[in-house]
mmCIF file of C-alpha atoms and ligand atoms in Angstrom:
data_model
loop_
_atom_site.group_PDB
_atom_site.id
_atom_site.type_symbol
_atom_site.label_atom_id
_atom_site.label_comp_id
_atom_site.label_asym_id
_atom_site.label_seq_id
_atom_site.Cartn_x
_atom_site.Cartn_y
_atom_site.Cartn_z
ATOM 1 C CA UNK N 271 37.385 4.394 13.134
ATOM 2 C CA UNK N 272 39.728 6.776 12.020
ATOM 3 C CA UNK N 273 39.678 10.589 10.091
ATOM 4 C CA UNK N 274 38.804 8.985 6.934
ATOM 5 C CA UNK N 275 36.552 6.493 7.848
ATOM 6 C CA UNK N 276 33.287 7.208 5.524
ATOM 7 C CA UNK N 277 29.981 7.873 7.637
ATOM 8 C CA UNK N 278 27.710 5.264 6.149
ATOM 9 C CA UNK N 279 24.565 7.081 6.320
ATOM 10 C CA UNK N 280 22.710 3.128 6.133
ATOM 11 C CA UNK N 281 24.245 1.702 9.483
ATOM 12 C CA UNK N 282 22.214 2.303 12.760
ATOM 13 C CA UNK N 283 23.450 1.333 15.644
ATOM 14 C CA UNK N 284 20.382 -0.335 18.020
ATOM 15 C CA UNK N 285 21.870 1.488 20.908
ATOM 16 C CA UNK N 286 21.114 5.235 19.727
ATOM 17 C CA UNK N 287 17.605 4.003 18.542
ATOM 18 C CA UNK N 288 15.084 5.376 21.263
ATOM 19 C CA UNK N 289 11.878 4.276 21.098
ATOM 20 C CA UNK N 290 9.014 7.335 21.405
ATOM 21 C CA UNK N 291 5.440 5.463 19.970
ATOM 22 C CA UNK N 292 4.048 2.734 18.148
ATOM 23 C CA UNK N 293 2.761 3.597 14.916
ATOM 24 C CA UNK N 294 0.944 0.587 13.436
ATOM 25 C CA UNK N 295 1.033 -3.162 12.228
ATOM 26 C CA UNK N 296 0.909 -4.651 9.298
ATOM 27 C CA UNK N 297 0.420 -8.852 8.507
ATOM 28 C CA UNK N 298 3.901 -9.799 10.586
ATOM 29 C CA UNK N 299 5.282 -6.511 10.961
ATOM 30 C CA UNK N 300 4.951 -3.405 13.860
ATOM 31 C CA UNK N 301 6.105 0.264 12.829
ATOM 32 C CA UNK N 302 7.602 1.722 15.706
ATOM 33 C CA UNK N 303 8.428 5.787 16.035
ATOM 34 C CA UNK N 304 12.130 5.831 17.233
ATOM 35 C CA UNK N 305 14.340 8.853 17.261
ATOM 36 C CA UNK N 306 18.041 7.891 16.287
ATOM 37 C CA UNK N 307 20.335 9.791 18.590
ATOM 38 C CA UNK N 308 24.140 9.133 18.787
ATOM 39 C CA UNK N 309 24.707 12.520 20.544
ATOM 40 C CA UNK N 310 21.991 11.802 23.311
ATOM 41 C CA UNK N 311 21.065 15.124 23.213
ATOM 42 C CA UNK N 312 17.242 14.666 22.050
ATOM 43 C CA UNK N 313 18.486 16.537 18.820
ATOM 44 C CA UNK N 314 18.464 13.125 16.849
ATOM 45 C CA UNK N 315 16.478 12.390 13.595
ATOM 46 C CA UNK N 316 13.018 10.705 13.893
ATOM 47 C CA UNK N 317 12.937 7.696 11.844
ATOM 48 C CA UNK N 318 9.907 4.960 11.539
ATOM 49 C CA UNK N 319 11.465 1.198 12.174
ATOM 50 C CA UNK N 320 9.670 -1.633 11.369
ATOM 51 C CA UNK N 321 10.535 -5.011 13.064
ATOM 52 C CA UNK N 322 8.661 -8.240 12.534
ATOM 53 C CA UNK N 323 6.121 -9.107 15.207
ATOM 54 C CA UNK N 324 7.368 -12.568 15.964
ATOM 55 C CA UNK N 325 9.807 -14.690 14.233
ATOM 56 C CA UNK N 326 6.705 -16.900 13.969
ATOM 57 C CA UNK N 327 9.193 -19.425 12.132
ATOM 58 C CA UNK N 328 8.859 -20.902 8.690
ATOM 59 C CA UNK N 329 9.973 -18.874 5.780
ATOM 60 C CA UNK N 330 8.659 -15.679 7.879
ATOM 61 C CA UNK N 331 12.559 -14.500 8.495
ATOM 62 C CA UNK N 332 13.485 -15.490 4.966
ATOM 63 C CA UNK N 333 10.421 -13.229 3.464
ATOM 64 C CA UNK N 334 11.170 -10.241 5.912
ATOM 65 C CA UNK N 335 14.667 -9.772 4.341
ATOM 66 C CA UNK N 336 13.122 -10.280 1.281
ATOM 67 C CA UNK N 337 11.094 -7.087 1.948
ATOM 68 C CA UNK N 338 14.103 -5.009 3.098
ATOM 69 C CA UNK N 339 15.832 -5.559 -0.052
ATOM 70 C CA UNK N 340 12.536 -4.570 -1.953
ATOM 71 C CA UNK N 341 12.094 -1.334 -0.453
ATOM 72 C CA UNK N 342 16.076 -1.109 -0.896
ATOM 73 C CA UNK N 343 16.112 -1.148 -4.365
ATOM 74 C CA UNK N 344 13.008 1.409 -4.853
ATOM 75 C CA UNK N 345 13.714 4.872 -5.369
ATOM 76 C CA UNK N 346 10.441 7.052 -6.299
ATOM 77 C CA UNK N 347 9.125 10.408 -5.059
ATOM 78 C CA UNK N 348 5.914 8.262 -4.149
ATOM 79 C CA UNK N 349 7.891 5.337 -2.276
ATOM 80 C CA UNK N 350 8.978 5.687 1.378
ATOM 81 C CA UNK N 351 12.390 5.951 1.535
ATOM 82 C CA UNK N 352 14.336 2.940 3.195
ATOM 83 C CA UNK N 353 16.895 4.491 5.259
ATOM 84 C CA UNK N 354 18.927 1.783 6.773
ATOM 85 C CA UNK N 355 18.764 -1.543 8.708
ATOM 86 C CA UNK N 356 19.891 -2.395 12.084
ATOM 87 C CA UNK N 357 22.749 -5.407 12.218
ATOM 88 C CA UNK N 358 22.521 -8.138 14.994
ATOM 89 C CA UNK N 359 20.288 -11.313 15.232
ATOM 90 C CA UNK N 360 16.628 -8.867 15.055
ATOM 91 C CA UNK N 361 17.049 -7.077 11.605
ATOM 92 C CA UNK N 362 14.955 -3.968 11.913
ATOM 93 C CA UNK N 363 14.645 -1.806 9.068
ATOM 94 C CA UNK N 364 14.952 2.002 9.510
ATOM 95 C CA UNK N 365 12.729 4.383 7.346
ATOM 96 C CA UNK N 366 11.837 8.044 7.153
ATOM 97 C CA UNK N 367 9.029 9.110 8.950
ATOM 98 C CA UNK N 368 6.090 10.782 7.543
ATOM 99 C CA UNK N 369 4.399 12.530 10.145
ATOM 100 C CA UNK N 370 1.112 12.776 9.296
ATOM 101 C CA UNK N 371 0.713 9.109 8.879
ATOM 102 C CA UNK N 372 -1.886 7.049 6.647
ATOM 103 C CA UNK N 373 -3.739 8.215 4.373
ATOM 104 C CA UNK N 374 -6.897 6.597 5.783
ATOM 105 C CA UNK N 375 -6.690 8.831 8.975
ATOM 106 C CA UNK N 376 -5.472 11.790 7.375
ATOM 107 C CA UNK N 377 -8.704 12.179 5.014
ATOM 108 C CA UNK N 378 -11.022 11.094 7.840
ATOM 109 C CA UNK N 379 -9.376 13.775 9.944
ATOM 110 C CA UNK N 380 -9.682 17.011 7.582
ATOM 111 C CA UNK N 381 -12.591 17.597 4.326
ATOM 112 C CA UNK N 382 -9.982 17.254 1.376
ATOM 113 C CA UNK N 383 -11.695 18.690 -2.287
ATOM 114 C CA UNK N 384 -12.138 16.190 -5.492
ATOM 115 C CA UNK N 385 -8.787 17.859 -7.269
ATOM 116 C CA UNK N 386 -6.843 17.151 -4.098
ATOM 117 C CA UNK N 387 -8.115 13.132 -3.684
ATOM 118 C CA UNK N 388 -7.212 13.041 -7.265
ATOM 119 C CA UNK N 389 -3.543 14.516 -6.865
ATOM 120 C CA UNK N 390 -3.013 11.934 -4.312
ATOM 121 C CA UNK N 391 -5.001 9.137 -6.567
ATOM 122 C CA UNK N 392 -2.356 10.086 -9.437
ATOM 123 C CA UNK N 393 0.883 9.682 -7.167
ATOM 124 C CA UNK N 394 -0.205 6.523 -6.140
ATOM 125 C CA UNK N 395 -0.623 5.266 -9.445
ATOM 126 C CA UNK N 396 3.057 6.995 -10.342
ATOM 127 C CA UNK N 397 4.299 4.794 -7.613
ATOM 128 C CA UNK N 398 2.847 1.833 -8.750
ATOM 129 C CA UNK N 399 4.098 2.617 -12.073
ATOM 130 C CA UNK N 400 7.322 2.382 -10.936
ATOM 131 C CA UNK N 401 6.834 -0.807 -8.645
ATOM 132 C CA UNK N 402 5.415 -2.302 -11.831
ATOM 133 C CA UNK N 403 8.395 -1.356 -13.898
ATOM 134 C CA UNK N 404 10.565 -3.182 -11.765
ATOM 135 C CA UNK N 405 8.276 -6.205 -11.851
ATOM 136 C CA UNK N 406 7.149 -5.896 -8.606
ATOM 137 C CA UNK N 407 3.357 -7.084 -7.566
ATOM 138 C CA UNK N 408 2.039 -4.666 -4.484
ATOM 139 C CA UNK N 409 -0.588 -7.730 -3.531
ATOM 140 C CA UNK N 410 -1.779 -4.953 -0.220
ATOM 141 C CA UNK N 411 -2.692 -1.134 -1.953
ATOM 142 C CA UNK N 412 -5.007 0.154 0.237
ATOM 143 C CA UNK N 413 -5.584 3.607 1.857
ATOM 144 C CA UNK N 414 -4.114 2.134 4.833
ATOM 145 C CA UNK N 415 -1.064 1.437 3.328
ATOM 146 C CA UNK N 416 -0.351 5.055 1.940
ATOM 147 C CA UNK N 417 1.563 7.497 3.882
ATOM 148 C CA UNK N 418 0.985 11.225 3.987
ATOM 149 C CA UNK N 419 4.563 13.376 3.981
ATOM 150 C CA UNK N 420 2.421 16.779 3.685
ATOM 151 C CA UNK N 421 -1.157 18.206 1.900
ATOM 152 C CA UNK N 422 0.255 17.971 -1.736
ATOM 153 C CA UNK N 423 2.590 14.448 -1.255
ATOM 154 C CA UNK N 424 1.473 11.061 -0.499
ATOM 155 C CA UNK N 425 3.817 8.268 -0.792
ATOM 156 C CA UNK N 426 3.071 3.635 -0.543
ATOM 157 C CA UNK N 427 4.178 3.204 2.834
ATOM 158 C CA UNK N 428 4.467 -0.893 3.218
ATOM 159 C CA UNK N 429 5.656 -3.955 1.194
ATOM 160 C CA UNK N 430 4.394 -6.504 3.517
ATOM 161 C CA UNK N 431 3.032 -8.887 0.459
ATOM 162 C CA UNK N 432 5.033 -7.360 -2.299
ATOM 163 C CA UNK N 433 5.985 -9.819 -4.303
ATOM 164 C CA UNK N 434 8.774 -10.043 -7.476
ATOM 165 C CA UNK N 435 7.368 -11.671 -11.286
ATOM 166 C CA UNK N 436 9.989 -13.303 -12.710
ATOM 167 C CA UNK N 437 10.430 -11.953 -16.485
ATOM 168 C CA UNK N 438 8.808 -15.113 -18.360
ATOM 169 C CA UNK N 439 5.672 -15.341 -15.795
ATOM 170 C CA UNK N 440 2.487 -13.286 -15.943
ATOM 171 C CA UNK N 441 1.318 -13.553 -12.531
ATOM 172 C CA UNK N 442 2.202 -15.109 -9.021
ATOM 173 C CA UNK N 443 0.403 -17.615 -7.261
ATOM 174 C CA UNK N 444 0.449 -17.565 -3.371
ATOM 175 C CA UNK N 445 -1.619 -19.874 -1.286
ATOM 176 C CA UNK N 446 -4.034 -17.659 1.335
ATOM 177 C CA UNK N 447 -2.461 -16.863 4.506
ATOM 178 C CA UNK N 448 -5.612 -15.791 7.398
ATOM 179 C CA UNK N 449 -5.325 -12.276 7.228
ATOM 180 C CA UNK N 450 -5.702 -11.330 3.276
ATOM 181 C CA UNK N 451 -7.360 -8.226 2.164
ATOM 182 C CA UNK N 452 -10.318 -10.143 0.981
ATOM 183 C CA UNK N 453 -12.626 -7.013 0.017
ATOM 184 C CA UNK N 454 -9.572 -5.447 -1.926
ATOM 185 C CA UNK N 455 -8.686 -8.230 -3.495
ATOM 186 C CA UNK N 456 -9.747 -9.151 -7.764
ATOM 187 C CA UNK N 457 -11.497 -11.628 -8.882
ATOM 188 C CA UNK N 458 -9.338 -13.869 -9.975
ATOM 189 C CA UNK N 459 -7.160 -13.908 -6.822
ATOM 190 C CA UNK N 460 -10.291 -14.975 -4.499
ATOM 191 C CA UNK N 461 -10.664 -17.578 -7.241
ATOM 192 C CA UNK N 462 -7.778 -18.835 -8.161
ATOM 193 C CA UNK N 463 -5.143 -16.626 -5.877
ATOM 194 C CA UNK N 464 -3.689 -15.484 -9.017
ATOM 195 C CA UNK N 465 -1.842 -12.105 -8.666
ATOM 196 C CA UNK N 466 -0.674 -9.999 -11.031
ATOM 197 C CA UNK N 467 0.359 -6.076 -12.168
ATOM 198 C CA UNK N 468 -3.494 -6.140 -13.295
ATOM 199 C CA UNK N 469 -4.649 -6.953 -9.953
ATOM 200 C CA UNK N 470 -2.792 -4.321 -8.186
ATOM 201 C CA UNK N 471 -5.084 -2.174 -10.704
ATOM 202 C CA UNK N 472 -8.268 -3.696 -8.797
ATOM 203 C CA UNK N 473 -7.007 -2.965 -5.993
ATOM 204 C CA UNK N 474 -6.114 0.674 -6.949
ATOM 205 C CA UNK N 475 -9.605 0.904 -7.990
ATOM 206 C CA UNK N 476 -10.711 0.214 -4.102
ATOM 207 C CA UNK N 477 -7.914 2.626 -2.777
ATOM 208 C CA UNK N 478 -9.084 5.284 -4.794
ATOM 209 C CA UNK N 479 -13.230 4.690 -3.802
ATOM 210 C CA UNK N 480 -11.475 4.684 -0.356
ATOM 211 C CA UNK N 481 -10.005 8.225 -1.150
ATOM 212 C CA UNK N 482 -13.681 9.326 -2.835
ATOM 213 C CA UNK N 483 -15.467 7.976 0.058
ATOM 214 C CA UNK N 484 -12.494 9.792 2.525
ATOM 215 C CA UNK N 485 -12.207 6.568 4.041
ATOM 216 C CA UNK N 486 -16.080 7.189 5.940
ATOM 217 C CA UNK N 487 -15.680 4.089 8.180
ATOM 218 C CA UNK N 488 -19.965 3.792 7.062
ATOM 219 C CA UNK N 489 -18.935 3.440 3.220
ATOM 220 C CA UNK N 490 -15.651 1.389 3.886
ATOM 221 C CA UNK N 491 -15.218 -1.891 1.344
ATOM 222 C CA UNK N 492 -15.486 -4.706 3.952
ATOM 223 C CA UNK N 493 -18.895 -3.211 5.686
ATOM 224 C CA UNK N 494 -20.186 -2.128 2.273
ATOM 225 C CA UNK N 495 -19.382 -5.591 0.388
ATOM 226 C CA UNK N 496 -20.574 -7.327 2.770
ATOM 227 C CA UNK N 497 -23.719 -5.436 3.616
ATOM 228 C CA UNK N 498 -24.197 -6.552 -0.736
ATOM 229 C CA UNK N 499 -23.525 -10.177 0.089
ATOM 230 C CA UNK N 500 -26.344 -10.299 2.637
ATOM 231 C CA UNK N 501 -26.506 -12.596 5.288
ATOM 232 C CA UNK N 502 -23.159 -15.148 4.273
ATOM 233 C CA UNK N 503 -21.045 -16.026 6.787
ATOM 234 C CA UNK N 504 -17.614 -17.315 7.672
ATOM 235 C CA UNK N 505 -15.875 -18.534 4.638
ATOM 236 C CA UNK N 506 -19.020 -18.375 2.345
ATOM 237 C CA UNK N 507 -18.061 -14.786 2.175
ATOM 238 C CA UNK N 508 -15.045 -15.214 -0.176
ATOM 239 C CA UNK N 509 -17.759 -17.583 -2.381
ATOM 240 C CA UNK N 510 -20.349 -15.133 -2.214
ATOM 241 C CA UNK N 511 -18.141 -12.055 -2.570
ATOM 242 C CA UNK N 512 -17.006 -14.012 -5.937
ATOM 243 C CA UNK N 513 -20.302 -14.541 -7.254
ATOM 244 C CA UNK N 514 -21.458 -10.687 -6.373
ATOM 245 C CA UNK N 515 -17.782 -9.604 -8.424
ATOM 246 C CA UNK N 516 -18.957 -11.927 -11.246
ATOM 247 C CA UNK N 517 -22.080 -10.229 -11.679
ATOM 248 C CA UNK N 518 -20.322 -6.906 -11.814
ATOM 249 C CA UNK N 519 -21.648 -5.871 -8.542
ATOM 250 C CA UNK N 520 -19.734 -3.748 -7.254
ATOM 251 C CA UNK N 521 -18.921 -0.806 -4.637
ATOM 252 C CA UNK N 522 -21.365 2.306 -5.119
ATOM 253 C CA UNK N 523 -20.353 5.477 -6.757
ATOM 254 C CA UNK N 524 -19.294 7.815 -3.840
ATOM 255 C CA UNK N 525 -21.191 10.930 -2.538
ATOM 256 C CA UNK N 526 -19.595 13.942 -5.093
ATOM 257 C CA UNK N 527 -17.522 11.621 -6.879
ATOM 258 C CA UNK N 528 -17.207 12.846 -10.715
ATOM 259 C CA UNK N 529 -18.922 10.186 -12.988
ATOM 260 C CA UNK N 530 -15.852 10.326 -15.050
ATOM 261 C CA UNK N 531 -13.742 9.299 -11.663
ATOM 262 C CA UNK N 532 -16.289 6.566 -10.764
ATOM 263 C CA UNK N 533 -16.123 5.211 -14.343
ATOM 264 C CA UNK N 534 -11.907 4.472 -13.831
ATOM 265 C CA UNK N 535 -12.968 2.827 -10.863
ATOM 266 C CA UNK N 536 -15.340 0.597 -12.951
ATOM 267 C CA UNK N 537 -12.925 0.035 -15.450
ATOM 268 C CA UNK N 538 -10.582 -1.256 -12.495
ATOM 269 C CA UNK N 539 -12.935 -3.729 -11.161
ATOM 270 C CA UNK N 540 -13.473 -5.373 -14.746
ATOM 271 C CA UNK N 541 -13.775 -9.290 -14.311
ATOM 272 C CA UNK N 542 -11.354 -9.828 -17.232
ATOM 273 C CA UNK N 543 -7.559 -8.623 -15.922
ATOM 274 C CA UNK N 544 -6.825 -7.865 -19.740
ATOM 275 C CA UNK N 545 -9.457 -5.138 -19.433
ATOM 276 C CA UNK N 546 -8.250 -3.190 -16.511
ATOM 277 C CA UNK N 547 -6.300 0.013 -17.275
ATOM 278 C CA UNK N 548 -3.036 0.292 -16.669
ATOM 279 C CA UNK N 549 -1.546 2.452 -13.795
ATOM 280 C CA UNK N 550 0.231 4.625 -17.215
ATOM 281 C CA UNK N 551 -3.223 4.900 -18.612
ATOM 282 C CA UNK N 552 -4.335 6.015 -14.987
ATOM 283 C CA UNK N 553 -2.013 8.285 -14.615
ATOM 284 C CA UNK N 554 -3.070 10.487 -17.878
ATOM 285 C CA UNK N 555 -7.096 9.795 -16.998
ATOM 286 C CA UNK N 556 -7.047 11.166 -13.501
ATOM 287 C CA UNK N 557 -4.748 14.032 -14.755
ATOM 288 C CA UNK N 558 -7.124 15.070 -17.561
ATOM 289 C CA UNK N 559 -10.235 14.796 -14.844
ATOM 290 C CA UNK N 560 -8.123 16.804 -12.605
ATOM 291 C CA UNK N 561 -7.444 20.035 -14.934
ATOM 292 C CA UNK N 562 -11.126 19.596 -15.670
ATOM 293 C CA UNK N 563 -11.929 20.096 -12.693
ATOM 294 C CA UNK N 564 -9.773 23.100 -11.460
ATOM 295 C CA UNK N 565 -10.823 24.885 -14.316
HETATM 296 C C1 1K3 W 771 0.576 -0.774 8.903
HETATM 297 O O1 1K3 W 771 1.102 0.150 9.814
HETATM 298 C C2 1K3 W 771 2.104 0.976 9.382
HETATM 299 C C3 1K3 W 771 2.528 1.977 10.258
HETATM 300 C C4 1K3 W 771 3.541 2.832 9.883
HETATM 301 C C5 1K3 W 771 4.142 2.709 8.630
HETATM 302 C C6 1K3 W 771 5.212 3.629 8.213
HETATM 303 C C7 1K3 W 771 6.263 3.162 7.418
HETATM 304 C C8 1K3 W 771 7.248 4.059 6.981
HETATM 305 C C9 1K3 W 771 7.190 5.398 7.344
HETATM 306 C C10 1K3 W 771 6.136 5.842 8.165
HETATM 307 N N1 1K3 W 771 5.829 7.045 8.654
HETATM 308 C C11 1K3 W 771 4.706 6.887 9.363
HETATM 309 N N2 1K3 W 771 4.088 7.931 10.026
HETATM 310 C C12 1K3 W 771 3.010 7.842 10.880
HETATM 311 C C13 1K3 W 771 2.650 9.003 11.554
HETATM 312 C C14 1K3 W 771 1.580 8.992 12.445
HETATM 313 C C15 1K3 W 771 0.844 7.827 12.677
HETATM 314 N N3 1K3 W 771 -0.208 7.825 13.605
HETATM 315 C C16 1K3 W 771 -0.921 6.523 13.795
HETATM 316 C C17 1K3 W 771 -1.792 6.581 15.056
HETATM 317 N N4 1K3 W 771 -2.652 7.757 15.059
HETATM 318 C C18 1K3 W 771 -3.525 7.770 16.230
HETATM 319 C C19 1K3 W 771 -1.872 9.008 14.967
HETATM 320 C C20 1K3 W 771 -1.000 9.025 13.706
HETATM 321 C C21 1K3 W 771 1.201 6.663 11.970
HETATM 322 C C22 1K3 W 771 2.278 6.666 11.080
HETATM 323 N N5 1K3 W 771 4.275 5.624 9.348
HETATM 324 N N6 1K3 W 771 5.176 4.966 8.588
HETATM 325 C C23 1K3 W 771 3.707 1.698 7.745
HETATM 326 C C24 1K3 W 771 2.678 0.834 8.121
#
């Protein structure tokens, strides 16, 4: 290197990556805490790194690359920010941290008011505006899967399933892999495992009964769907847990939650994609109900 060598701000070099805590996994991936610290000084910058589990073969490596040049191309006030990758044989990919992690432990942890779960409702759905504009399918939104960067910012946190829609097809078919998201899942993708920018919406609708419900682990989807189902078991759920969507039963309206909030959520969970809101429509809904509500 030499005076006018450019600092890319994108390469990390695996040997000034220290490793302080794990911070979660996802379907084949593990976010790890690491501070990157060329001056070994402990005055390095903390970054979050996710590296796939185990290279369990297949088209695994092929789809984790895939999902570092997803988050590479996203830039959004309500995206993570992809920072950088790590070279060699293990690509790791290197993104900001946000310390006070998901969304699902952050509400659990501290009594947030109805104007503040619906601040952090709308930026979600202004992130998945923006996925959708670039014809992405999220295929995983859940309060799990939304980071907190401070009381007024949330931000989508993993692209795990993302998937892209080519510009001539309306939805994306994937065969089931054992860990899927069953209870935030639409219709139509139990059924048929048809995903699309309208089932994102369902899921949205979930996420933000999650938020309503501040993720109480009594009211969460899987224990409260399939308390509904009664007694089926093993994969009877996913045929029951059709049947019950059919019907239009669905999750019950949260504790405090404005009618006009648990409507949208009704509206999201519509059996018929083509009736779903979309995340623009969302966006102007859940800001109306918000000035409402502050008065
Ligand atoms: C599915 O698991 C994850 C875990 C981390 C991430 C991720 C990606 C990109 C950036 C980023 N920043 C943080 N921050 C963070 C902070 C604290 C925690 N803790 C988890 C364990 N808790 C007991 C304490 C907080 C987790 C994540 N997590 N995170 C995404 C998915």
């Amino acid at each position: 290197s030499g005076p006018f060598t450019i600092l890319d701000q994108s390469v990390f070099h695996k040997r000034y990556l220290r490793k302080m805590r794990d911070l979660g996994e996802g379907h084949f991936g593990k976010v790890t805490l690491c501070m990157y610290d060329p001056n070994n000084d402990g005055t390095g910058e903390h970054v979050a790194v996710k590296a796939l589990k185990h290279d369990g073969g297949g088209n695994q490596h092929e789809c984790w690359l895939k999902e570092i040049d997803i988050l590479k191309s996203l830039y959004h006030a309500n995206i993570v920010k992809y920072k950088g990758c790590s070279g060699g044989k293990v690509v790791q990919l290197i993104m900001e941290f946000l310390p006070l992690g998901s969304l699902k432990e952050y509400i659990i942890g501290c009594k947030i008011g109805v104007p503040q779960c619906l601040l952090f409702a709308g930026q979600i759905c202004q992130g998945m505006e923006y996925l959708q504009s670039k014809r992405y399918i999220h295929r995983d939104l859940a309060a799990r899967n939304v980071l907190v960067e401070n009381d007024n910012l949330v931000k989508i946190g993993d692209f795990g399933l993302t998937k892209h829609i080519p510009e001539e097809k309306e939805y994306y078919r994937v065969r089931d892999d054992g860990e899927s998201p069953v209870f935030w899942y639409a219709v139509e993708c139990l059924r048929e495992s048809k995903f699309s920018f309208s089932s994102d919406v369902w899921s949205f609708g979930v996420t933000l009964y999650e938020i309503l419900t501040r993720c109480d682990p009594a009211m969460n989807p899987p224990k409260k769907l399939t308390e509904m189902l009664g007694n089926a078991h093993g994969q009877m759920v996913v045929t029951a847990l059709i049947s019950l969507l059919e019907r239009r039963k669905t999750l019950p309206c949260p504790k405090d939650c404005p009618h006009e909030v648990y409507m949208l959520m009704k509206q999201c969970w519509n059996v018929e994609p083509g009736q779903r809101p979309s995340f623009k429509s969302l966006i102007e809904s859940i800001a109306t109900i918000r000035q409402s509500y502050e008065g």
